[in-house]
Each structure stands twice: as structure tokens, then as C-alpha cells.
């Protein structure tokens, strides 16, 4: 500890007036042991996080109160906490909400810890996850769990139309989908997800699109318009349903496979296994088919951050680091199926399943959506734009022109 910090510690001891003795050099860490800190968690913390927190308290002596908050209310509560400068000490932040949390000063700049401690070095984590924690060259969180999207497909049904493996290119995906849709009325080949805000943007990147450039939306440029035209071709020619069919996974993917290919995240694995009625040999997952510029998927997940106004910084940072260890991330994966962001964790046997490893490979080609605070609203506006294209067959270029104008007005507010 440097001289300035020693003086600061002495100052604290005098003001407190509780002791005639100067606190030891490592007083900050020592005092942390007797503290109780608050951890805000989106979702149900009882099953997923409590065992990890219990182990942390046993190791450090720091008690932790967990406050589980439904995701639907979570971000509003965080922003309210930031406004009042009173809230948690440590918190989970959804990756898409990080821009809002940084701009509202809800989360603390942790760059000095990231730069000094090799255990939370950015090189330990997937690049796409690290990108969700870094703003203007500063770090505001540590990646905690990650998800990406892959192609789910029916092996048995694809084989019947001449494919012994999942489609690897856009052309193969379309041709296979078209053949599968010829099986009869109400049969399709692929789901162009009309309720997923990132769907069209993901394909646009595969076609070479830069979504936002110099603060301006690029949605009406050739590469994104081309991607939307490609997706429009599926619904126009009956290879994909025009809208959500509101079917269970057993009704859509199981049985005769009305929709035998779709794109989704790791959370669908257990649904397919338990609810589709399919044998393991009947279905698989594969990396996304490649467009003109690759097969980039979407990175999502959650980060661990320290509340900007915490008065228990040392204990809070200690918990943040503990949750970022390989052991903690693997325990969290086993409790919640949320995948680790630490690359080294992926050598553990609990992640050795061949289907899980497909997600590992896809993470090498996966990026978060643009990290701007307006992005959630932009995603919802995209869904409305796509709806007019899919249901009303509106002109793609004109629709994307309007969507671009709408987005630039939103960004400039």
C-alpha cells in the first residue's frame, strides 16, 4: 500500500473514534470480513446462486444478502437505485442493458482491478462477452455467463430430403427448407423468428452489414437489405411460416416436424430433450450456416458489476472476483444451464457433450448487438418492420429506409 492510502486509512480510524490504534495496512480487506453486502440477481436466486454465495461466505467471512428480482422489473429498479444512490453492492446486469447502466452511472469503473488482477483479465474470456463490459476504453463489469444462437435441426427429416448433415451455407439452408416445406399443407422447413429482435441483424452481419456507423443506422444499405430479402424469400415461398405459430416445441419440432429447423440458444436444449418426444439420434445442433461474410451469431448473457455508490467496495469487489472464478462459473452452469464466459471452464467434463461443444465453437463467431442504450427499442421497432414485410409483403428497401430514418431520430434524441 502506498503512503497516500496509509494516510487515508489512518484518517478513517480517527474520524470513527472507535479505537486508539491505527488500523493495519490491510485494514480495508480485514474490515470487509465483518460486513454484509447486498447482491441483486435477476430471476430466482434460491436455486441457482445461493450455493455459490454460501461457499463465498464460508471462505471469506463476508455475509451476502441476495435479492432476487424478476427480470421484468429488474432494470427499472436498478435505474431507480442509481438515481437515489442507494441499492445493491454487487449486481448482475444483462449484456444488452450494460450501455444504460454505464451511462446512468449505475455500475462502477473497475478498470484498475481488471488491469491489475490476471484472474479477471479480458484475455480469459470470450471476446464477444468482454465487448459487453468495455465502454470508451474502460471496464465496468466482468463477463459472467454467455449464450449464443445455433441451428437446431431434425436429422431424420433432413435425411429424407437428401441432406446427411445440417446446412452449412445460406443457399443450402434455403434449398433444404424449400424441400421440407413440400411435405404437405402446414409443413415448413425453417422458422424466421418473428419475435426475436436480433434475428434480422444477425443475418445482416453474415451478409457483411455494419449495423451502426459513426452513430448512424446502416439498415437501408445493400448488405442488410439483401439479408432481409433473403429471409423474406422463405416466408414468400412457404419455406417458413409468416408469423409465430404458437405451437409447443413438441408440436413444432417434435412429431412430424412442422418446423424442423430453427435458431435458438442453449436454453432450448432441455426443452427439446424433455418435451419434444424425440430420440437423441433424431435431432442435432449445428453452427449457423454461413452467408457471404461468415456465420456470426448473437452474443448475450450476463455480467457481474459493482454498484457505483457502494460503501463496501472491498467486499463487493471480492464477491465480483469470486463469482468470476472457474469453479463458480461451472457451479452456476450446473445449477442454471447458463454457459461459462471463461474459456478455460470449457475443458471441464460437464461441458464435454458434443451438442454443448457446438455452442463453444459458435462463440468464436459471435458478437453482441451494438452497445448503445437505444438498442432494445431499436430491436422492437425492427420486429414491427419485419411484420409489415412478412405479413403485408411490403417492399423491403422502402421498409428499411423508413426503419433507418426512425432509428436515426431515436439515436439523436
PDB file of C-alpha atoms in Angstrom, residues 51-279:
ATOM      1  CA  UNK A  51     -24.945 -22.443  -3.105  1.00  0.00           C
ATOM      2  CA  UNK A  52     -22.190 -20.272  -4.629  1.00  0.00           C
ATOM      3  CA  UNK A  53     -22.841 -17.396  -2.233  1.00  0.00           C
ATOM      4  CA  UNK A  54     -22.805 -19.811   0.700  1.00  0.00           C
ATOM      5  CA  UNK A  55     -19.353 -21.040  -0.338  1.00  0.00           C
ATOM      6  CA  UNK A  56     -18.153 -17.436  -0.694  1.00  0.00           C
ATOM      7  CA  UNK A  57     -19.248 -16.579   2.855  1.00  0.00           C
ATOM      8  CA  UNK A  58     -17.596 -19.722   4.201  1.00  0.00           C
ATOM      9  CA  UNK A  59     -14.323 -18.781   2.505  1.00  0.00           C
ATOM     10  CA  UNK A  60     -14.249 -15.043   3.251  1.00  0.00           C
ATOM     11  CA  UNK A  61     -16.488 -14.455   6.261  1.00  0.00           C
ATOM     12  CA  UNK A  62     -18.384 -11.825   4.258  1.00  0.00           C
ATOM     13  CA  UNK A  63     -22.123 -12.284   4.532  1.00  0.00           C
ATOM     14  CA  UNK A  64     -24.253 -11.716   1.449  1.00  0.00           C
ATOM     15  CA  UNK A  65     -27.943 -10.899   1.248  1.00  0.00           C
ATOM     16  CA  UNK A  66     -29.409 -11.998  -2.081  1.00  0.00           C
ATOM     17  CA  UNK A  67     -32.312 -10.044  -3.535  1.00  0.00           C
ATOM     18  CA  UNK A  68     -33.930 -11.921  -6.396  1.00  0.00           C
ATOM     19  CA  UNK A  69     -35.913  -9.608  -8.670  1.00  0.00           C
ATOM     20  CA  UNK A  70     -37.996 -10.651 -11.703  1.00  0.00           C
ATOM     21  CA  UNK A  71     -36.263  -9.649 -14.930  1.00  0.00           C
ATOM     22  CA  UNK A  72     -39.364  -7.701 -15.981  1.00  0.00           C
ATOM     23  CA  UNK A  73     -38.790  -5.255 -13.096  1.00  0.00           C
ATOM     24  CA  UNK A  74     -35.048  -5.567 -12.740  1.00  0.00           C
ATOM     25  CA  UNK A  75     -33.674  -2.797 -14.927  1.00  0.00           C
ATOM     26  CA  UNK A  76     -36.174  -0.194 -13.699  1.00  0.00           C
ATOM     27  CA  UNK A  77     -35.228  -0.978 -10.101  1.00  0.00           C
ATOM     28  CA  UNK A  78     -31.555  -0.609 -10.927  1.00  0.00           C
ATOM     29  CA  UNK A  79     -32.063   2.788 -12.543  1.00  0.00           C
ATOM     30  CA  UNK A  80     -34.124   3.905  -9.545  1.00  0.00           C
ATOM     31  CA  UNK A  81     -31.345   2.707  -7.242  1.00  0.00           C
ATOM     32  CA  UNK A  82     -28.778   4.669  -9.230  1.00  0.00           C
ATOM     33  CA  UNK A  83     -30.888   7.834  -9.058  1.00  0.00           C
ATOM     34  CA  UNK A  84     -31.132   7.553  -5.286  1.00  0.00           C
ATOM     35  CA  UNK A  85     -27.532   6.325  -4.940  1.00  0.00           C
ATOM     36  CA  UNK A  86     -28.862   3.557  -2.723  1.00  0.00           C
ATOM     37  CA  UNK A  87     -29.059  -0.025  -3.912  1.00  0.00           C
ATOM     38  CA  UNK A  88     -27.047  -3.224  -4.081  1.00  0.00           C
ATOM     39  CA  UNK A  89     -23.294  -3.631  -3.641  1.00  0.00           C
ATOM     40  CA  UNK A  90     -22.919  -6.215  -6.391  1.00  0.00           C
ATOM     41  CA  UNK A  91     -25.315  -6.867  -9.240  1.00  0.00           C
ATOM     42  CA  UNK A  92     -25.968  -8.942 -12.333  1.00  0.00           C
ATOM     43  CA  UNK A  93     -26.526  -6.910 -15.493  1.00  0.00           C
ATOM     44  CA  UNK A  94     -27.969  -8.325 -18.713  1.00  0.00           C
ATOM     45  CA  UNK A  95     -25.476  -7.654 -21.508  1.00  0.00           C
ATOM     46  CA  UNK A  96     -27.933  -5.609 -23.562  1.00  0.00           C
ATOM     47  CA  UNK A  97     -28.582  -3.346 -20.556  1.00  0.00           C
ATOM     48  CA  UNK A  98     -24.926  -2.527 -19.940  1.00  0.00           C
ATOM     49  CA  UNK A  99     -24.989   0.698 -22.028  1.00  0.00           C
ATOM     50  CA  UNK A 100     -27.867   2.029 -19.904  1.00  0.00           C
ATOM     51  CA  UNK A 101     -26.135   1.014 -16.689  1.00  0.00           C
ATOM     52  CA  UNK A 102     -22.886   2.721 -17.724  1.00  0.00           C
ATOM     53  CA  UNK A 103     -24.498   5.939 -18.979  1.00  0.00           C
ATOM     54  CA  UNK A 104     -26.674   6.194 -15.837  1.00  0.00           C
ATOM     55  CA  UNK A 105     -23.564   5.635 -13.668  1.00  0.00           C
ATOM     56  CA  UNK A 106     -25.206   2.638 -12.004  1.00  0.00           C
ATOM     57  CA  UNK A 107     -22.062   0.499 -12.295  1.00  0.00           C
ATOM     58  CA  UNK A 108     -18.535   1.297 -11.154  1.00  0.00           C
ATOM     59  CA  UNK A 109     -15.491   1.691 -13.374  1.00  0.00           C
ATOM     60  CA  UNK A 110     -13.461  -1.414 -12.436  1.00  0.00           C
ATOM     61  CA  UNK A 111     -10.591  -0.879 -14.903  1.00  0.00           C
ATOM     62  CA  UNK A 112      -7.919  -0.758 -12.195  1.00  0.00           C
ATOM     63  CA  UNK A 113      -8.949  -4.197 -10.910  1.00  0.00           C
ATOM     64  CA  UNK A 114      -9.179  -5.668 -14.408  1.00  0.00           C
ATOM     65  CA  UNK A 115      -5.744  -4.305 -15.319  1.00  0.00           C
ATOM     66  CA  UNK A 116      -4.085  -5.465 -12.081  1.00  0.00           C
ATOM     67  CA  UNK A 117      -5.611  -8.910 -11.498  1.00  0.00           C
ATOM     68  CA  UNK A 118      -4.795 -11.646 -14.010  1.00  0.00           C
ATOM     69  CA  UNK A 119      -7.712 -13.773 -12.798  1.00  0.00           C
ATOM     70  CA  UNK A 120     -10.181 -11.338 -14.392  1.00  0.00           C
ATOM     71  CA  UNK A 121      -8.016 -10.358 -17.364  1.00  0.00           C
ATOM     72  CA  UNK A 122     -10.109  -9.858 -20.528  1.00  0.00           C
ATOM     73  CA  UNK A 123      -7.977 -12.452 -22.337  1.00  0.00           C
ATOM     74  CA  UNK A 124      -9.508 -15.149 -20.094  1.00  0.00           C
ATOM     75  CA  UNK A 125     -12.979 -14.587 -21.514  1.00  0.00           C
ATOM     76  CA  UNK A 126     -14.673 -14.811 -24.911  1.00  0.00           C
ATOM     77  CA  UNK A 127     -14.095 -11.606 -26.831  1.00  0.00           C
ATOM     78  CA  UNK A 128     -17.796 -11.110 -27.577  1.00  0.00           C
ATOM     79  CA  UNK A 129     -18.543 -11.178 -23.834  1.00  0.00           C
ATOM     80  CA  UNK A 130     -15.688  -8.808 -22.990  1.00  0.00           C
ATOM     81  CA  UNK A 131     -17.047  -6.342 -25.527  1.00  0.00           C
ATOM     82  CA  UNK A 132     -20.230  -6.037 -23.452  1.00  0.00           C
ATOM     83  CA  UNK A 133     -18.213  -4.790 -20.448  1.00  0.00           C
ATOM     84  CA  UNK A 134     -15.969  -2.206 -22.113  1.00  0.00           C
ATOM     85  CA  UNK A 135     -17.002   1.373 -22.921  1.00  0.00           C
ATOM     86  CA  UNK A 136     -14.694   4.136 -24.127  1.00  0.00           C
ATOM     87  CA  UNK A 137     -11.691   2.030 -23.142  1.00  0.00           C
ATOM     88  CA  UNK A 138     -12.872   1.432 -19.571  1.00  0.00           C
ATOM     89  CA  UNK A 139     -14.210  -1.746 -17.962  1.00  0.00           C
ATOM     90  CA  UNK A 140     -17.458  -1.696 -15.986  1.00  0.00           C
ATOM     91  CA  UNK A 141     -18.122  -5.394 -15.352  1.00  0.00           C
ATOM     92  CA  UNK A 142     -16.697  -8.888 -15.629  1.00  0.00           C
ATOM     93  CA  UNK A 143     -18.354 -11.356 -18.033  1.00  0.00           C
ATOM     94  CA  UNK A 144     -20.259 -13.994 -16.054  1.00  0.00           C
ATOM     95  CA  UNK A 145     -22.403 -16.169 -18.294  1.00  0.00           C
ATOM     96  CA  UNK A 146     -22.856 -16.270 -22.023  1.00  0.00           C
ATOM     97  CA  UNK A 147     -25.265 -17.534 -24.600  1.00  0.00           C
ATOM     98  CA  UNK A 148     -25.173 -17.649 -28.351  1.00  0.00           C
ATOM     99  CA  UNK A 149     -27.528 -18.930 -31.033  1.00  0.00           C
ATOM    100  CA  UNK A 150     -27.111 -22.065 -33.122  1.00  0.00           C
ATOM    101  CA  UNK A 151     -29.193 -24.060 -35.611  1.00  0.00           C
ATOM    102  CA  UNK A 152     -31.453 -26.785 -34.205  1.00  0.00           C
ATOM    103  CA  UNK A 153     -32.378 -29.341 -36.856  1.00  0.00           C
ATOM    104  CA  UNK A 154     -34.137 -32.667 -37.356  1.00  0.00           C
ATOM    105  CA  UNK A 155     -31.565 -35.142 -38.636  1.00  0.00           C
ATOM    106  CA  UNK A 156     -34.142 -37.728 -39.692  1.00  0.00           C
ATOM    107  CA  UNK A 157     -36.286 -35.312 -41.738  1.00  0.00           C
ATOM    108  CA  UNK A 158     -33.352 -33.625 -43.433  1.00  0.00           C
ATOM    109  CA  UNK A 159     -32.033 -37.031 -44.449  1.00  0.00           C
ATOM    110  CA  UNK A 160     -35.338 -37.791 -46.175  1.00  0.00           C
ATOM    111  CA  UNK A 161     -34.891 -34.769 -48.448  1.00  0.00           C
ATOM    112  CA  UNK A 162     -31.275 -35.559 -49.257  1.00  0.00           C
ATOM    113  CA  UNK A 163     -29.209 -33.924 -46.519  1.00  0.00           C
ATOM    114  CA  UNK A 164     -26.978 -36.065 -44.304  1.00  0.00           C
ATOM    115  CA  UNK A 165     -25.859 -33.050 -42.309  1.00  0.00           C
ATOM    116  CA  UNK A 166     -27.072 -29.628 -41.297  1.00  0.00           C
ATOM    117  CA  UNK A 167     -26.979 -26.873 -43.945  1.00  0.00           C
ATOM    118  CA  UNK A 168     -23.652 -25.055 -43.946  1.00  0.00           C
ATOM    119  CA  UNK A 169     -24.481 -22.140 -46.227  1.00  0.00           C
ATOM    120  CA  UNK A 170     -27.377 -19.763 -46.798  1.00  0.00           C
ATOM    121  CA  UNK A 171     -28.052 -21.462 -50.115  1.00  0.00           C
ATOM    122  CA  UNK A 172     -28.228 -24.921 -48.515  1.00  0.00           C
ATOM    123  CA  UNK A 173     -30.468 -23.607 -45.734  1.00  0.00           C
ATOM    124  CA  UNK A 174     -32.947 -22.182 -48.212  1.00  0.00           C
ATOM    125  CA  UNK A 175     -32.941 -25.180 -50.556  1.00  0.00           C
ATOM    126  CA  UNK A 176     -33.369 -27.670 -47.711  1.00  0.00           C
ATOM    127  CA  UNK A 177     -36.150 -25.561 -46.203  1.00  0.00           C
ATOM    128  CA  UNK A 178     -37.986 -25.369 -49.507  1.00  0.00           C
ATOM    129  CA  UNK A 179     -37.817 -29.159 -49.950  1.00  0.00           C
ATOM    130  CA  UNK A 180     -39.041 -29.770 -46.401  1.00  0.00           C
ATOM    131  CA  UNK A 181     -41.976 -27.393 -46.946  1.00  0.00           C
ATOM    132  CA  UNK A 182     -43.198 -29.560 -49.837  1.00  0.00           C
ATOM    133  CA  UNK A 183     -44.164 -32.361 -47.436  1.00  0.00           C
ATOM    134  CA  UNK A 184     -47.744 -31.111 -47.226  1.00  0.00           C
ATOM    135  CA  UNK A 185     -50.060 -28.338 -46.051  1.00  0.00           C
ATOM    136  CA  UNK A 186     -48.850 -26.676 -42.863  1.00  0.00           C
ATOM    137  CA  UNK A 187     -45.341 -28.042 -43.264  1.00  0.00           C
ATOM    138  CA  UNK A 188     -42.320 -25.741 -43.294  1.00  0.00           C
ATOM    139  CA  UNK A 189     -38.561 -26.040 -43.366  1.00  0.00           C
ATOM    140  CA  UNK A 190     -37.265 -23.205 -41.178  1.00  0.00           C
ATOM    141  CA  UNK A 191     -38.503 -20.621 -38.693  1.00  0.00           C
ATOM    142  CA  UNK A 192     -37.736 -16.985 -39.472  1.00  0.00           C
ATOM    143  CA  UNK A 193     -38.232 -15.884 -35.894  1.00  0.00           C
ATOM    144  CA  UNK A 194     -40.757 -13.022 -35.866  1.00  0.00           C
ATOM    145  CA  UNK A 195     -40.435 -12.464 -32.120  1.00  0.00           C
ATOM    146  CA  UNK A 196     -36.658 -12.323 -31.797  1.00  0.00           C
ATOM    147  CA  UNK A 197     -35.359  -8.708 -32.083  1.00  0.00           C
ATOM    148  CA  UNK A 198     -31.828  -9.741 -33.036  1.00  0.00           C
ATOM    149  CA  UNK A 199     -32.784 -12.166 -35.809  1.00  0.00           C
ATOM    150  CA  UNK A 200     -32.559  -9.959 -38.900  1.00  0.00           C
ATOM    151  CA  UNK A 201     -29.475  -8.139 -37.615  1.00  0.00           C
ATOM    152  CA  UNK A 202     -27.670 -11.433 -37.117  1.00  0.00           C
ATOM    153  CA  UNK A 203     -28.256 -12.376 -40.764  1.00  0.00           C
ATOM    154  CA  UNK A 204     -27.306  -8.871 -41.861  1.00  0.00           C
ATOM    155  CA  UNK A 205     -23.887  -9.240 -40.258  1.00  0.00           C
ATOM    156  CA  UNK A 206     -23.447 -12.564 -42.004  1.00  0.00           C
ATOM    157  CA  UNK A 207     -24.021 -10.634 -45.223  1.00  0.00           C
ATOM    158  CA  UNK A 208     -21.365  -8.039 -44.368  1.00  0.00           C
ATOM    159  CA  UNK A 209     -23.515  -5.355 -42.741  1.00  0.00           C
ATOM    160  CA  UNK A 210     -22.218  -2.782 -40.295  1.00  0.00           C
ATOM    161  CA  UNK A 211     -25.320  -2.024 -38.254  1.00  0.00           C
ATOM    162  CA  UNK A 212     -24.331   1.341 -36.773  1.00  0.00           C
ATOM    163  CA  UNK A 213     -21.556   3.508 -38.226  1.00  0.00           C
ATOM    164  CA  UNK A 214     -20.475   6.853 -36.760  1.00  0.00           C
ATOM    165  CA  UNK A 215     -23.684   6.975 -34.767  1.00  0.00           C
ATOM    166  CA  UNK A 216     -25.890   6.391 -37.818  1.00  0.00           C
ATOM    167  CA  UNK A 217     -28.022   3.345 -38.644  1.00  0.00           C
ATOM    168  CA  UNK A 218     -26.989   1.474 -41.795  1.00  0.00           C
ATOM    169  CA  UNK A 219     -30.148  -0.610 -42.131  1.00  0.00           C
ATOM    170  CA  UNK A 220     -31.033   0.581 -45.636  1.00  0.00           C
ATOM    171  CA  UNK A 221     -27.642  -0.341 -47.096  1.00  0.00           C
ATOM    172  CA  UNK A 222     -27.251  -3.139 -49.618  1.00  0.00           C
ATOM    173  CA  UNK A 223     -25.884  -5.749 -47.196  1.00  0.00           C
ATOM    174  CA  UNK A 224     -28.738  -5.513 -44.676  1.00  0.00           C
ATOM    175  CA  UNK A 225     -31.448  -5.118 -47.301  1.00  0.00           C
ATOM    176  CA  UNK A 226     -30.016  -8.205 -49.020  1.00  0.00           C
ATOM    177  CA  UNK A 227     -30.238 -10.201 -45.789  1.00  0.00           C
ATOM    178  CA  UNK A 228     -33.850  -9.161 -45.189  1.00  0.00           C
ATOM    179  CA  UNK A 229     -34.695 -10.029 -48.795  1.00  0.00           C
ATOM    180  CA  UNK A 230     -33.137 -13.452 -48.203  1.00  0.00           C
ATOM    181  CA  UNK A 231     -35.320 -14.024 -45.107  1.00  0.00           C
ATOM    182  CA  UNK A 232     -38.376 -12.660 -46.942  1.00  0.00           C
ATOM    183  CA  UNK A 233     -37.863 -15.320 -49.597  1.00  0.00           C
ATOM    184  CA  UNK A 234     -38.530 -18.042 -47.006  1.00  0.00           C
ATOM    185  CA  UNK A 235     -41.952 -16.706 -45.999  1.00  0.00           C
ATOM    186  CA  UNK A 236     -42.923 -15.615 -49.513  1.00  0.00           C
ATOM    187  CA  UNK A 237     -42.307 -19.104 -50.903  1.00  0.00           C
ATOM    188  CA  UNK A 238     -43.745 -21.059 -47.992  1.00  0.00           C
ATOM    189  CA  UNK A 239     -40.428 -22.364 -46.659  1.00  0.00           C
ATOM    190  CA  UNK A 240     -41.124 -20.608 -43.341  1.00  0.00           C
ATOM    191  CA  UNK A 241     -44.334 -19.544 -41.583  1.00  0.00           C
ATOM    192  CA  UNK A 242     -45.224 -15.870 -41.855  1.00  0.00           C
ATOM    193  CA  UNK A 243     -45.669 -15.485 -38.116  1.00  0.00           C
ATOM    194  CA  UNK A 244     -45.319 -17.305 -34.842  1.00  0.00           C
ATOM    195  CA  UNK A 245     -47.471 -20.450 -34.988  1.00  0.00           C
ATOM    196  CA  UNK A 246     -47.877 -20.501 -31.173  1.00  0.00           C
ATOM    197  CA  UNK A 247     -47.008 -24.199 -31.024  1.00  0.00           C
ATOM    198  CA  UNK A 248     -45.196 -26.054 -28.277  1.00  0.00           C
ATOM    199  CA  UNK A 249     -41.776 -27.472 -29.054  1.00  0.00           C
ATOM    200  CA  UNK A 250     -43.391 -30.909 -29.226  1.00  0.00           C
ATOM    201  CA  UNK A 251     -45.904 -29.688 -31.823  1.00  0.00           C
ATOM    202  CA  UNK A 252     -43.443 -27.718 -33.957  1.00  0.00           C
ATOM    203  CA  UNK A 253     -40.133 -29.600 -33.736  1.00  0.00           C
ATOM    204  CA  UNK A 254     -41.270 -32.998 -32.438  1.00  0.00           C
ATOM    205  CA  UNK A 255     -43.574 -35.490 -34.135  1.00  0.00           C
ATOM    206  CA  UNK A 256     -43.775 -34.921 -37.886  1.00  0.00           C
ATOM    207  CA  UNK A 257     -41.672 -31.753 -37.524  1.00  0.00           C
ATOM    208  CA  UNK A 258     -43.856 -28.959 -38.855  1.00  0.00           C
ATOM    209  CA  UNK A 259     -40.865 -26.651 -38.386  1.00  0.00           C
ATOM    210  CA  UNK A 260     -37.816 -28.913 -38.454  1.00  0.00           C
ATOM    211  CA  UNK A 261     -35.131 -26.183 -38.289  1.00  0.00           C
ATOM    212  CA  UNK A 262     -34.926 -23.130 -36.065  1.00  0.00           C
ATOM    213  CA  UNK A 263     -32.300 -20.891 -34.478  1.00  0.00           C
ATOM    214  CA  UNK A 264     -32.154 -20.504 -30.716  1.00  0.00           C
ATOM    215  CA  UNK A 265     -29.949 -20.508 -27.635  1.00  0.00           C
ATOM    216  CA  UNK A 266     -28.814 -23.141 -25.141  1.00  0.00           C
ATOM    217  CA  UNK A 267     -31.986 -22.829 -23.061  1.00  0.00           C
ATOM    218  CA  UNK A 268     -33.853 -24.806 -25.746  1.00  0.00           C
ATOM    219  CA  UNK A 269     -31.681 -27.890 -25.212  1.00  0.00           C
ATOM    220  CA  UNK A 270     -33.574 -29.093 -22.156  1.00  0.00           C
ATOM    221  CA  UNK A 271     -36.954 -28.270 -23.742  1.00  0.00           C
ATOM    222  CA  UNK A 272     -36.171 -30.395 -26.781  1.00  0.00           C
ATOM    223  CA  UNK A 273     -34.835 -33.205 -24.600  1.00  0.00           C
ATOM    224  CA  UNK A 274     -37.808 -33.297 -22.259  1.00  0.00           C
ATOM    225  CA  UNK A 275     -40.782 -32.037 -24.285  1.00  0.00           C
ATOM    226  CA  UNK A 276     -40.273 -32.877 -27.970  1.00  0.00           C
ATOM    227  CA  UNK A 277     -40.630 -36.637 -27.663  1.00  0.00           C
ATOM    228  CA  UNK A 278     -37.636 -37.107 -29.945  1.00  0.00           C
ATOM    229  CA  UNK A 279     -34.820 -39.615 -29.585  1.00  0.00           C
TER     230      UNK A 279
END
